[in-house]
Amino acid sequence: MRATTIHAPGDIRFEEVPDPVIEEPTDAIVKVVAGCICGSDLWPYRGANDIDAGSTIGHECVGVVEEVGSAVKDFAPGDFVIVPFCHCDNTCAHCAAGVQSVCDNLGFTASGQGEYSRVTQADGSLVKTDGMPDDSLIPSLLTLSDVMATGWHAAVAAGVKQGGTAVVIGDGAVGLCGVLAAAQLGAERVIAMSRHEPRQEIARAFGATDIVAERGKEGGERIAELTKGIGADAVLECVGTDESMKTAFAIARPGSTVGFVGVPHGVELPVRRMFQKNVGLAGGMAPVRRYLPDLLDRVLSGAIDPGKVFDLTLPMSESPEGYRAMDERRAIKVLLQP
Amino acid sequence: MRATTIHAPGDIRFEEVPDPVIEEPTDAIVKVVAGCICGSDLWPYRGANDIDAGSTIGHECVGVVEEVGSAVKDFAPGDFVIVPFCHCDNTCAHCAAGVQSVCDNLGFTASGQGEYSRVTQADGSLVKTDGMPDDSLIPSLLTLSDVMATGWHAAVAAGVKQGGTAVVIGDGAVGLCGVLAAAQLGAERVIAMSRHEPRQEIARAFGATDIVAERGKEGGERIAELTKGIGADAVLECVGTDESMKTAFAIARPGSTVGFVGVPHGVELPVRRMFQKNVGLAGGMAPVRRYLPDLLDRVLSGAIDPGKVFDLTLPMSESPEGYRAMDERRAIKVLLQP
């Protein structure tokens, strides 16, 4: 098959690789209908993560089941499925506790930007739709494989509740989905920190009531003004840098929780401030499968339309251009079609 | 009056100092009936914190109101009161949210190991008993000014609930009170990490079902065994060192929360592990006033007897010996009588 691969920082290719095959009886092979590029794919692209030269890249996709292993009971070829980027048996103690991203049998999508992808623990991981969804729904369904579930996890971890103020740090696709999640979970005021007009527009469409364009210290001062000096009831940290984390703890009100979902890079947590202000931290890698049924209902009912985060669609063969567009912030998020 | 002062690391004195006086109309002066030495008093004693040479030390006490400022409505001379180490108006936005330790009008007890102590925001801070309590209750009532409320905060922050397993790191007085709190909050299994026989005994009396004497890696392995490899449902970190925090995150199950109340010294939080395992952190300086009414009921009804943490009682004039005894771990916690 053909798939997107990474060879070195900045060196993305779309090329022939071995077809994924059933390796365990619990596996399924999914023919990708749509994949996309994640903000976290930019870490290796920019040289911030180690690279296994020539390996496939891409962990978000939806598709049609092509083949299942002998132990797979709930899925059959032809099923349209959402593939969580982290695969899970959905039965172990961690899954039962809602932490499917730490499953005893954890696996990851490895060729979501390719023609086929192998899903481990298919029965536990996958969620299917009734029949083939309408083409117009594909982008929103695709976001459920990671980005929307991750934004949702940030909001849940931050303890967003009915009423109150939520601040979202980061206007990437995850941050924008965090805005949508905070609004859906009932935050009365959702403040998006964003400097970019097109992203501000999506944030507003997703339910942001206020936009703060300032960053760092000035951003903190604006949030303090907007919250009458009290701070935010919930903060969603959707970036993963030390600066964004510092901002998060600066604006969180005492007793609140920073929900974090950006893979931390160079973050030093301000433990003294956390202690003095009683501000907690929760979150991490999103347990996608936990949220999938609920999020699928919300997409199918039209309650949410997270597919709006895709502002560029390319043929999969042009994935290298997709990476460039996201790296240069010419695109928020790129959808790839086989 | 005479009070305990600190002049340099290891240099504790009991000497004549100016009487505290009403400075604001919201102040009260309390005649100390009993004070005590806190584990956190050992930080400056050991040279780990800055010292304002000659300043009074001691932030835990109970006593009888001697004098009140003109704005104090709810207390009068003669009232027996518990003095939270952190004073609060109990009306500001942070107090209303249950974070009295970040009150807009925060104050601290400064001469709890002296004959008199000034309490700011008396109406918000103090809680009184009906009449003079029996002498036998004084030790337990004294713990409510800090140590018991702090152990309670660790358990609440860690999310201890009915059922499940709580692990308490630290067998100082706070840790022991954490054991008591976890048991009261319904943890089915309470594991105390302690190497010291007399402390293990109190832990058992407070409701510990298991004792783990091992530390560090070995301690983590024992907890893993006891929890069938899953990890603890709640971890109470009652020390504040980097080692104890690392242990806490090593034994907390995915999706759980480490509740921390030990003032962090040299702690570097393992943010990558927190992310990968979805283990959160919550807690900080205890909002004593929030828990006081409930804890007072529990003491008066005999449900809890946290005064057991005091294993040495000295006349206040011997406070220097009290510090030595705690520093050398000859005493768990020292009660001082004027």
XYZ file of C-alpha atoms in Angstrom:
676
model
C 0.000 0.000 0.000
C 1.002 3.623 -0.073
C 1.349 5.575 3.149
C 2.883 8.686 4.621
C 6.321 8.113 6.130
C 8.863 10.234 7.961
C 12.578 9.919 7.300
C 14.037 12.894 9.121
C 12.886 16.257 10.437
C 11.070 17.950 7.567
C 11.317 14.846 5.370
C 7.798 13.472 4.876
C 7.094 11.120 1.939
C 4.117 9.282 0.529
C 5.423 5.975 -0.675
C 5.029 2.237 -0.979
C 5.253 0.338 2.317
C 4.291 -3.231 3.313
C 0.556 -3.771 3.773
C -0.474 -4.048 7.423
C -1.679 -7.573 8.191
C -3.608 -9.331 10.954
C -0.952 -10.214 13.526
C -3.165 -11.153 16.448
C -6.648 -12.684 16.383
C -7.944 -9.498 18.032
C -6.698 -7.268 15.178
C -8.643 -5.653 12.396
C -7.438 -4.017 9.191
C -9.258 -0.827 8.260
C -9.291 0.710 4.804
C -8.815 4.397 5.474
C -11.585 6.680 4.218
C -10.044 9.803 5.722
C -6.961 10.525 7.796
C -5.439 13.712 9.057
C -2.358 15.400 10.460
C -2.130 15.983 14.201
C -0.379 18.844 15.936
C 1.696 16.214 17.714
C 2.938 14.936 14.316
C 4.742 18.256 14.073
C 6.986 17.418 17.056
C 9.030 14.834 15.082
C 8.597 16.881 11.889
C 10.309 19.746 13.672
C 12.974 17.510 15.180
C 11.674 17.695 18.756
C 11.071 13.922 18.965
C 13.194 10.946 17.925
C 12.443 9.546 14.487
C 12.600 5.929 13.354
C 13.632 6.738 9.763
C 11.197 5.452 7.169
C 8.431 4.589 9.617
C 4.820 5.378 8.815
C 3.247 8.339 10.575
C -0.360 9.320 11.295
C -2.614 8.108 14.084
C -6.019 9.589 13.212
C -8.398 7.959 10.769
C -11.841 6.649 10.025
C -12.539 3.916 7.529
C -14.166 0.676 6.548
C -13.242 -2.643 8.088
C -11.415 -4.704 5.471
C -10.543 -7.812 7.458
C -10.834 -9.011 11.059
C -8.907 -11.529 13.152
C -10.532 -14.736 14.315
C -11.292 -13.391 17.809
C -13.075 -10.240 16.654
C -16.807 -10.643 17.347
C -18.387 -7.215 17.023
C -17.056 -6.008 13.678
C -17.113 -7.360 10.169
C -15.782 -6.281 6.797
C -17.828 -3.381 5.480
C -18.443 -1.707 8.853
C -17.676 2.010 8.920
C -15.622 2.659 12.020
C -13.990 5.400 13.985
C -10.478 4.358 14.988
C -9.296 5.815 18.296
C -5.632 6.698 18.051
C -5.044 4.621 21.177
C -6.369 1.103 21.007
C -7.680 -0.646 24.111
C -9.363 -3.856 25.180
C -12.004 -1.808 27.029
C -12.204 -4.502 29.711
C -9.054 -4.222 31.876
C -9.092 -2.431 35.229
C -7.796 0.814 33.725
C -10.357 0.775 30.906
C -13.098 0.004 33.424
C -11.980 3.074 35.353
C -12.248 5.218 32.216
C -8.545 5.442 31.478
C -8.463 3.549 28.206
C -5.279 5.375 27.228
C -3.418 3.337 29.857
C -5.010 0.013 28.856
C -3.090 -3.147 29.748
C -3.218 -3.936 26.028
C -2.562 -0.467 24.698
C -1.852 -0.042 20.991
C -1.641 2.857 18.575
C -2.724 3.610 15.050
C 0.449 3.656 12.994
C -0.565 4.396 9.399
C -3.570 6.665 9.638
C -2.166 8.733 6.784
C -1.945 5.632 4.586
C -4.342 3.456 2.644
C -4.802 0.839 5.352
C -4.311 0.758 9.073
C -4.074 -2.047 11.599
C -6.200 -1.762 14.737
C -5.273 -3.902 17.712
C -7.966 -4.937 20.210
C -10.568 -4.191 17.550
C -13.584 -5.151 19.673
C -12.491 -2.884 22.490
C -11.228 -0.018 20.373
C -13.586 0.538 17.473
C -16.966 2.198 17.336
C -19.110 1.817 14.228
C -21.922 3.762 12.639
C -25.176 2.318 11.316
C -24.300 2.014 7.663
C -22.098 4.373 5.696
C -22.313 7.935 6.993
C -22.946 10.799 4.650
C -19.784 12.286 3.135
C -20.531 15.576 4.843
C -20.130 13.906 8.231
C -16.709 12.405 7.543
C -14.664 15.377 8.811
C -16.498 15.519 12.138
C -16.358 11.750 12.571
C -12.637 11.873 11.813
C -12.056 14.331 14.658
C -13.413 11.740 17.084
C -10.360 9.551 16.528
C -8.271 12.025 18.494
C -8.584 15.793 18.341
C -12.179 16.226 19.488
C -11.836 13.521 22.144
C -8.636 15.174 23.318
C -10.247 18.601 23.604
C -13.104 16.933 25.465
C -10.657 15.265 27.844
C -9.095 18.652 28.594
C -12.498 20.019 29.556
C -13.413 16.994 31.665
C -10.004 16.971 33.388
C -10.286 20.694 34.100
C -13.636 20.034 35.746
C -15.737 22.220 33.459
C -19.230 22.313 34.866
C -22.512 24.077 34.275
C -21.934 27.821 34.703
C -18.636 29.479 35.391
C -15.722 30.464 33.217
C -13.423 28.222 31.199
C -10.262 29.481 29.537
C -8.709 27.557 26.667
C -5.000 28.026 26.020
C -3.989 27.071 22.509
C -5.833 27.776 19.280
C -4.705 24.697 17.434
C -7.321 22.152 16.490
C -7.215 20.608 19.990
C -7.736 23.981 21.639
C -10.617 24.758 19.334
C -12.197 21.402 20.166
C -11.584 22.276 23.829
C -13.670 25.412 23.309
C -16.436 23.297 21.819
C -16.212 20.831 24.706
C -16.292 23.544 27.378
C -19.362 25.080 25.768
C -21.083 21.694 25.479
C -20.308 20.930 29.122
C -22.110 24.090 30.109
C -19.465 26.717 30.826
C -21.271 30.038 30.815
C -18.237 31.912 29.618
C -15.637 30.342 27.358
C -12.535 32.433 26.778
C -10.318 31.395 23.890
C -6.745 32.657 23.901
C -5.963 33.166 20.232
C -4.122 35.669 18.100
C -5.220 34.383 14.705
C -8.331 35.705 13.036
C -9.421 32.495 11.241
C -8.981 30.517 14.459
C -10.842 33.119 16.477
C -13.698 32.730 14.033
C -13.901 28.972 14.557
C -13.571 29.458 18.309
C -16.597 31.762 18.193
C -18.516 29.277 16.086
C -17.659 26.614 18.686
C -19.032 28.692 21.547
C -16.266 31.037 22.680
C -17.845 34.067 24.322
C -14.596 36.025 24.579
C -11.296 36.093 22.727
C -8.032 37.119 24.372
C -5.335 37.834 21.820
C -2.638 38.725 24.358
C -0.174 36.116 25.567
C 2.018 35.535 28.598
C 1.845 38.236 31.260
C -0.498 40.485 29.268
C -2.772 37.551 28.559
C -2.883 36.793 32.258
C -3.820 40.378 33.029
C -6.676 40.285 30.514
C -8.036 37.080 32.060
C -7.757 38.637 35.513
C -9.827 41.599 34.272
C -12.411 39.351 32.680
C -12.757 37.280 35.854
C -12.776 40.218 38.273
C -9.409 39.226 39.669
C -10.637 35.803 40.756
C -9.244 33.700 37.936
C -10.798 31.068 35.730
C -12.945 28.278 37.165
C -11.356 25.846 34.702
C -8.324 26.096 32.442
C -7.733 23.866 29.428
C -4.032 23.691 28.540
C -3.919 22.504 24.935
C -0.348 23.277 23.899
C 2.221 21.481 26.032
C 4.972 24.074 26.294
C 6.409 25.523 29.486
C 5.077 28.966 28.605
C 1.515 27.807 28.070
C 1.605 25.773 31.282
C 2.872 28.784 33.226
C 0.063 30.865 31.788
C -2.426 28.181 32.759
C -1.382 28.244 36.405
C -1.250 32.032 36.432
C -4.892 32.365 35.394
C -6.490 29.420 37.203
C -8.451 30.441 40.270
C -7.478 28.948 43.636
C -9.029 25.548 44.122
C -9.430 24.930 40.398
C -7.782 22.430 38.091
C -5.704 22.860 34.963
C -6.706 20.166 32.467
C -3.745 19.362 30.231
C -3.670 17.382 27.021
C -0.745 18.828 25.095
C 2.177 16.373 25.181
C 4.521 18.201 27.577
C 7.760 19.383 26.018
C 10.209 21.098 28.360
C 7.537 21.748 30.978
C 8.588 22.464 34.550
C 5.501 22.523 36.722
C 5.291 25.424 39.223
C 4.795 23.172 42.230
C 5.180 25.979 44.788
C 2.486 28.048 43.140
C 0.272 24.992 42.820
C 0.689 24.442 46.565
C 0.104 28.013 47.621
C -2.893 28.531 45.359
C -4.321 25.039 45.641
C -4.442 24.698 41.871
C -4.383 21.127 40.660
C -3.360 19.465 37.426
C -5.191 16.618 35.721
C -5.376 15.099 32.292
C -2.900 13.475 29.961
C -3.274 11.256 26.944
C -6.977 11.161 26.138
C -8.920 7.940 26.774
C -10.646 8.356 23.419
C -12.765 5.221 23.621
C -14.358 6.454 26.847
C -15.834 9.483 25.142
C -16.512 8.004 21.703
C -20.122 6.802 22.051
C -21.238 10.106 23.547
C -19.305 12.196 21.032
C -20.604 10.093 18.148
C -24.168 10.790 19.296
C -23.411 14.486 19.444
C -22.008 14.500 15.911
C -24.843 12.431 14.455
C -27.477 14.584 16.157
C -25.842 17.731 14.833
C -25.131 19.041 18.329
C -21.461 19.474 17.436
C -19.658 19.974 14.166
C -15.987 19.613 15.098
C -15.068 18.927 11.460
C -14.857 22.711 11.088
C -11.260 22.477 12.333
C -10.220 21.159 8.912
C -9.412 24.095 6.702
C -7.399 22.231 4.104
C -8.189 18.958 2.358
C -5.553 17.249 0.238
C -5.147 13.963 -1.538
C -3.131 11.671 0.727
C -0.338 11.670 -1.848
C 0.193 15.325 -1.013
C 0.704 14.722 2.688
C 4.170 16.365 2.586
C 2.469 19.606 1.559
C -0.036 19.090 4.370
C 2.786 18.989 6.896
C 4.351 22.120 5.438
C 1.020 23.944 5.588
C 0.492 23.049 9.245
C 4.108 23.705 10.189
C 3.922 27.182 8.638
C 0.504 27.701 10.242
C -1.068 28.183 6.818
C -3.543 25.482 7.842
C -5.160 24.694 11.190
C -5.619 21.030 10.418
C -5.264 19.045 7.230
C -7.606 16.268 6.132
C -6.118 13.642 3.828
C -8.142 11.592 1.366
C -6.833 8.386 -0.160
C 4.592 37.818 77.301
C 6.843 34.866 76.864
C 6.940 33.018 73.569
C 9.030 30.626 71.514
C 11.385 32.374 69.090
C 13.873 31.276 66.463
C 17.203 33.022 66.018
C 19.063 30.717 63.672
C 18.935 27.106 62.526
C 18.848 25.019 65.699
C 18.528 28.101 67.909
C 15.085 28.049 69.522
C 14.436 30.122 72.649
C 11.555 30.777 74.996
C 11.806 34.412 75.962
C 10.119 37.724 76.612
C 8.604 39.370 73.514
C 6.124 42.238 73.054
C 2.504 41.291 73.749
C 0.409 40.950 70.612
C -2.223 43.702 70.450
C -5.401 44.417 68.511
C -4.176 46.094 65.309
C -7.345 45.932 63.240
C -10.965 46.041 64.437
C -11.376 42.494 63.049
C -8.588 41.100 65.272
C -8.838 39.031 68.409
C -6.224 38.159 71.001
C -6.312 34.573 72.238
C -4.725 33.350 75.450
C -3.101 30.091 74.437
C -4.293 26.995 76.327
C -2.196 24.616 74.238
C 0.174 25.008 71.305
C 2.336 22.569 69.450
C 5.242 22.105 67.103
C 4.557 21.437 63.431
C 6.668 19.347 61.098
C 6.959 22.454 58.943
C 8.566 24.316 61.890
C 11.484 21.946 61.370
C 12.234 23.392 57.935
C 13.632 26.673 59.343
C 14.979 24.812 62.390
C 17.044 22.709 59.993
C 18.082 25.695 57.917
C 15.955 24.821 54.893
C 13.929 28.057 55.102
C 14.954 31.677 55.645
C 14.787 32.906 59.222
C 13.876 36.357 60.487
C 16.173 36.201 63.535
C 14.308 36.603 66.813
C 10.837 36.223 65.357
C 8.218 34.173 67.144
C 7.438 30.747 65.758
C 4.446 28.420 66.081
C 1.179 28.512 64.156
C -0.975 25.907 65.909
C -2.964 26.647 69.052
C -6.268 26.583 70.869
C -7.163 28.988 73.609
C -9.529 31.408 75.235
C -10.451 34.741 73.701
C -8.846 37.508 75.759
C -9.857 40.575 73.804
C -11.626 41.380 70.546
C -11.521 44.281 68.128
C -14.515 46.564 67.693
C -15.697 44.832 64.518
C -15.731 41.311 65.958
C -19.345 40.221 66.413
C -19.330 36.475 66.974
C -16.735 36.069 69.712
C -16.237 37.512 73.151
C -13.667 37.218 75.920
C -13.961 33.834 77.588
C -14.869 31.837 74.450
C -12.804 28.710 73.956
C -11.682 28.712 70.324
C -9.778 26.692 67.799
C -7.416 28.931 65.871
C -6.819 27.832 62.267
C -3.185 28.424 61.363
C -4.394 30.377 58.327
C -6.850 33.144 59.100
C -9.589 34.061 56.642
C -12.589 36.321 56.319
C -14.667 33.321 55.208
C -16.658 35.559 52.888
C -14.450 36.374 49.879
C -14.793 34.526 46.579
C -11.989 32.104 47.417
C -13.412 31.325 50.867
C -16.851 30.852 49.336
C -15.275 28.327 46.977
C -13.771 26.446 49.923
C -10.220 27.679 49.499
C -9.892 29.653 52.720
C -6.115 29.245 52.593
C -6.045 31.673 49.663
C -8.404 34.186 51.289
C -8.200 37.772 50.053
C -7.506 38.682 53.697
C -5.211 35.823 54.557
C -3.316 35.919 57.849
C -1.310 33.465 59.911
C -0.925 32.582 63.557
C 2.500 33.869 64.569
C 2.947 33.008 68.246
C 1.114 29.753 68.764
C 3.973 28.546 70.946
C 3.639 31.621 73.172
C 1.290 32.827 75.865
C -0.906 34.925 73.568
C -1.605 34.960 69.881
C -3.231 37.474 67.580
C -5.922 36.227 65.194
C -6.809 38.364 62.217
C -10.314 38.146 60.703
C -11.505 36.634 63.964
C -15.141 36.244 62.917
C -14.158 34.410 59.756
C -11.343 32.371 61.238
C -12.332 31.120 64.648
C -14.626 28.314 65.688
C -15.708 28.021 69.316
C -16.962 25.253 71.544
C -19.976 25.417 73.849
C -18.244 26.233 77.104
C -14.821 25.024 78.166
C -14.030 21.589 76.798
C -12.804 18.838 79.033
C -9.026 18.752 79.436
C -8.926 15.334 77.830
C -10.240 16.828 74.587
C -7.606 19.558 74.328
C -5.049 17.524 72.328
C -7.594 16.494 69.704
C -9.032 20.003 69.478
C -5.515 21.354 69.081
C -4.909 19.137 66.028
C -7.810 20.870 64.280
C -5.801 24.087 64.051
C -3.605 22.495 61.398
C -2.400 18.903 61.394
C -5.732 17.063 61.352
C -7.245 19.532 58.897
C -4.168 19.152 56.726
C -4.360 15.360 56.720
C -8.045 15.715 55.897
C -7.244 18.028 53.001
C -4.807 15.454 51.616
C -7.552 12.834 51.640
C -10.132 15.157 50.080
C -7.660 16.366 47.431
C -6.712 12.781 46.602
C -10.386 12.037 46.068
C -10.719 9.349 48.754
C -14.162 7.857 48.455
C -16.173 5.002 49.886
C -14.360 1.754 49.054
C -11.055 1.418 47.322
C -7.492 1.754 48.463
C -5.739 4.815 49.840
C -2.000 4.961 50.417
C -0.507 7.497 52.806
C 3.112 8.513 52.291
C 4.682 9.997 55.391
C 4.283 8.825 58.967
C 4.659 12.204 60.582
C 1.655 13.624 62.404
C 0.137 14.868 59.136
C 0.485 11.480 57.514
C -1.088 9.791 60.530
C -3.980 12.239 60.405
C -4.195 11.441 56.676
C -4.676 7.790 57.595
C -7.463 8.773 59.972
C -9.057 10.959 57.313
C -8.893 8.277 54.617
C -10.521 5.776 56.970
C -13.222 8.272 57.964
C -13.922 9.053 54.310
C -14.586 5.389 53.712
C -11.489 3.927 52.081
C -11.804 0.171 52.429
C -8.071 -0.336 52.550
C -5.729 2.235 54.032
C -2.044 1.524 53.538
C 0.369 3.506 55.701
C 3.969 3.708 54.544
C 5.941 3.762 57.787
C 9.138 2.259 59.112
C 8.712 3.244 62.754
C 6.982 0.935 65.194
C 5.322 3.594 67.416
C 4.010 5.398 64.347
C 2.767 2.160 62.805
C 0.847 1.585 66.009
C -0.922 4.943 65.798
C -1.569 4.386 62.095
C -3.308 1.119 62.962
C -5.314 2.811 65.694
C -6.337 5.432 63.124
C -7.600 2.807 60.684
C -4.627 1.629 58.635
C -5.344 -1.854 57.349
C -1.829 -2.440 56.029
C 1.634 -1.127 56.804
C 4.399 -0.940 54.213
C 7.791 -0.424 55.800
C 9.748 -0.371 52.533
C 10.555 2.903 50.809
C 11.364 4.092 47.299
C 11.447 1.376 44.651
C 10.841 -1.474 47.111
C 7.935 0.414 48.643
C 6.449 0.864 45.183
C 6.765 -2.843 44.508
C 4.971 -3.708 47.737
C 2.102 -1.371 46.875
C 1.911 -2.906 43.412
C 1.601 -6.350 45.029
C -1.058 -5.158 47.454
C -3.084 -3.580 44.656
C -2.690 -6.449 42.185
C -0.538 -4.343 39.914
C -3.239 -1.699 39.445
C -1.979 0.944 41.847
C -3.692 2.917 44.579
C -7.067 4.591 44.027
C -5.866 7.587 46.038
C -2.438 8.644 47.279
C -1.887 11.129 50.115
C 1.556 12.746 49.859
C 2.280 14.090 53.339
C 6.016 14.793 53.213
C 6.947 17.296 50.527
C 10.269 15.933 49.297
C 11.132 14.956 45.749
C 11.540 11.323 46.760
C 8.128 11.071 48.413
C 6.476 12.775 45.447
C 8.156 10.385 43.023
C 6.923 7.478 45.115
C 3.421 8.944 45.097
C 3.280 9.069 41.301
C 4.830 5.635 41.005
C 2.071 3.982 43.058
C -0.994 5.985 42.004
C -3.219 4.114 39.592
C -3.926 5.662 36.194
C -6.736 8.171 36.397
C -6.223 8.819 40.105
C -5.027 11.900 41.949
C -2.134 12.493 44.291
C -3.286 14.733 47.150
C -0.342 16.749 48.435
C -0.073 18.794 51.585
C 3.614 18.678 52.473
C 5.213 22.048 51.681
C 7.255 21.107 48.584
C 10.993 21.329 49.026
C 13.112 20.537 45.970
C 10.239 18.784 44.232
C 10.364 18.298 40.470
C 7.038 16.947 39.315
C 7.225 14.034 36.815
C 5.039 15.741 34.223
C 5.681 13.154 31.496
C 4.606 10.319 33.745
C 1.586 12.320 34.905
C 0.639 12.756 31.246
C 1.176 9.169 30.180
C -0.574 7.686 33.206
C -3.243 10.359 33.573
C -2.365 10.845 37.233
C -3.317 14.256 38.584
C -2.090 16.367 41.458
C -4.274 18.400 43.803
C -4.002 19.933 47.218
C -1.747 22.496 48.797
C -2.035 24.589 51.923
C -5.082 23.321 53.791
C -8.200 25.519 53.955
C -8.554 24.674 57.643
C -11.671 26.747 58.254
C -13.553 24.815 55.578
C -13.179 21.563 57.459
C -13.313 22.869 61.032
C -17.029 22.582 61.847
C -17.193 19.017 60.555
C -13.959 17.973 62.256
C -15.044 19.585 65.522
C -18.245 17.507 65.440
C -16.220 14.381 64.859
C -13.938 15.122 67.799
C -16.768 16.025 70.157
C -18.767 12.939 69.188
C -15.734 10.755 69.762
C -15.663 9.598 66.137
C -12.022 10.654 65.857
C -9.278 11.060 68.397
C -6.457 12.732 66.454
C -4.841 13.926 69.698
C -3.096 10.551 69.736
C -0.415 12.053 67.512
C 1.007 13.864 70.549
C 3.487 11.588 72.236
C 5.322 14.228 74.226
C 3.912 17.063 76.321
C 6.206 19.763 77.658
C 5.830 23.061 79.435
C 6.045 25.802 76.822
C 9.250 27.027 78.471
C 10.882 23.811 77.284
C 9.992 24.346 73.637
C 13.680 24.141 72.607
C 13.732 20.556 73.894
C 10.499 19.931 71.996
C 12.192 20.952 68.755
C 15.172 18.729 69.490
C 12.905 15.772 70.223
C 11.023 16.187 66.947
C 14.149 16.887 64.941
C 15.755 13.697 66.251
C 12.493 11.819 65.688
C 12.304 10.993 69.394
C 8.818 12.476 69.334
C 6.118 12.400 66.657
C 4.542 15.658 67.751
C 5.053 17.813 70.817
C 2.271 19.552 72.715
C 3.269 22.684 74.624
C 1.447 23.954 77.723
C 1.846 27.496 78.993
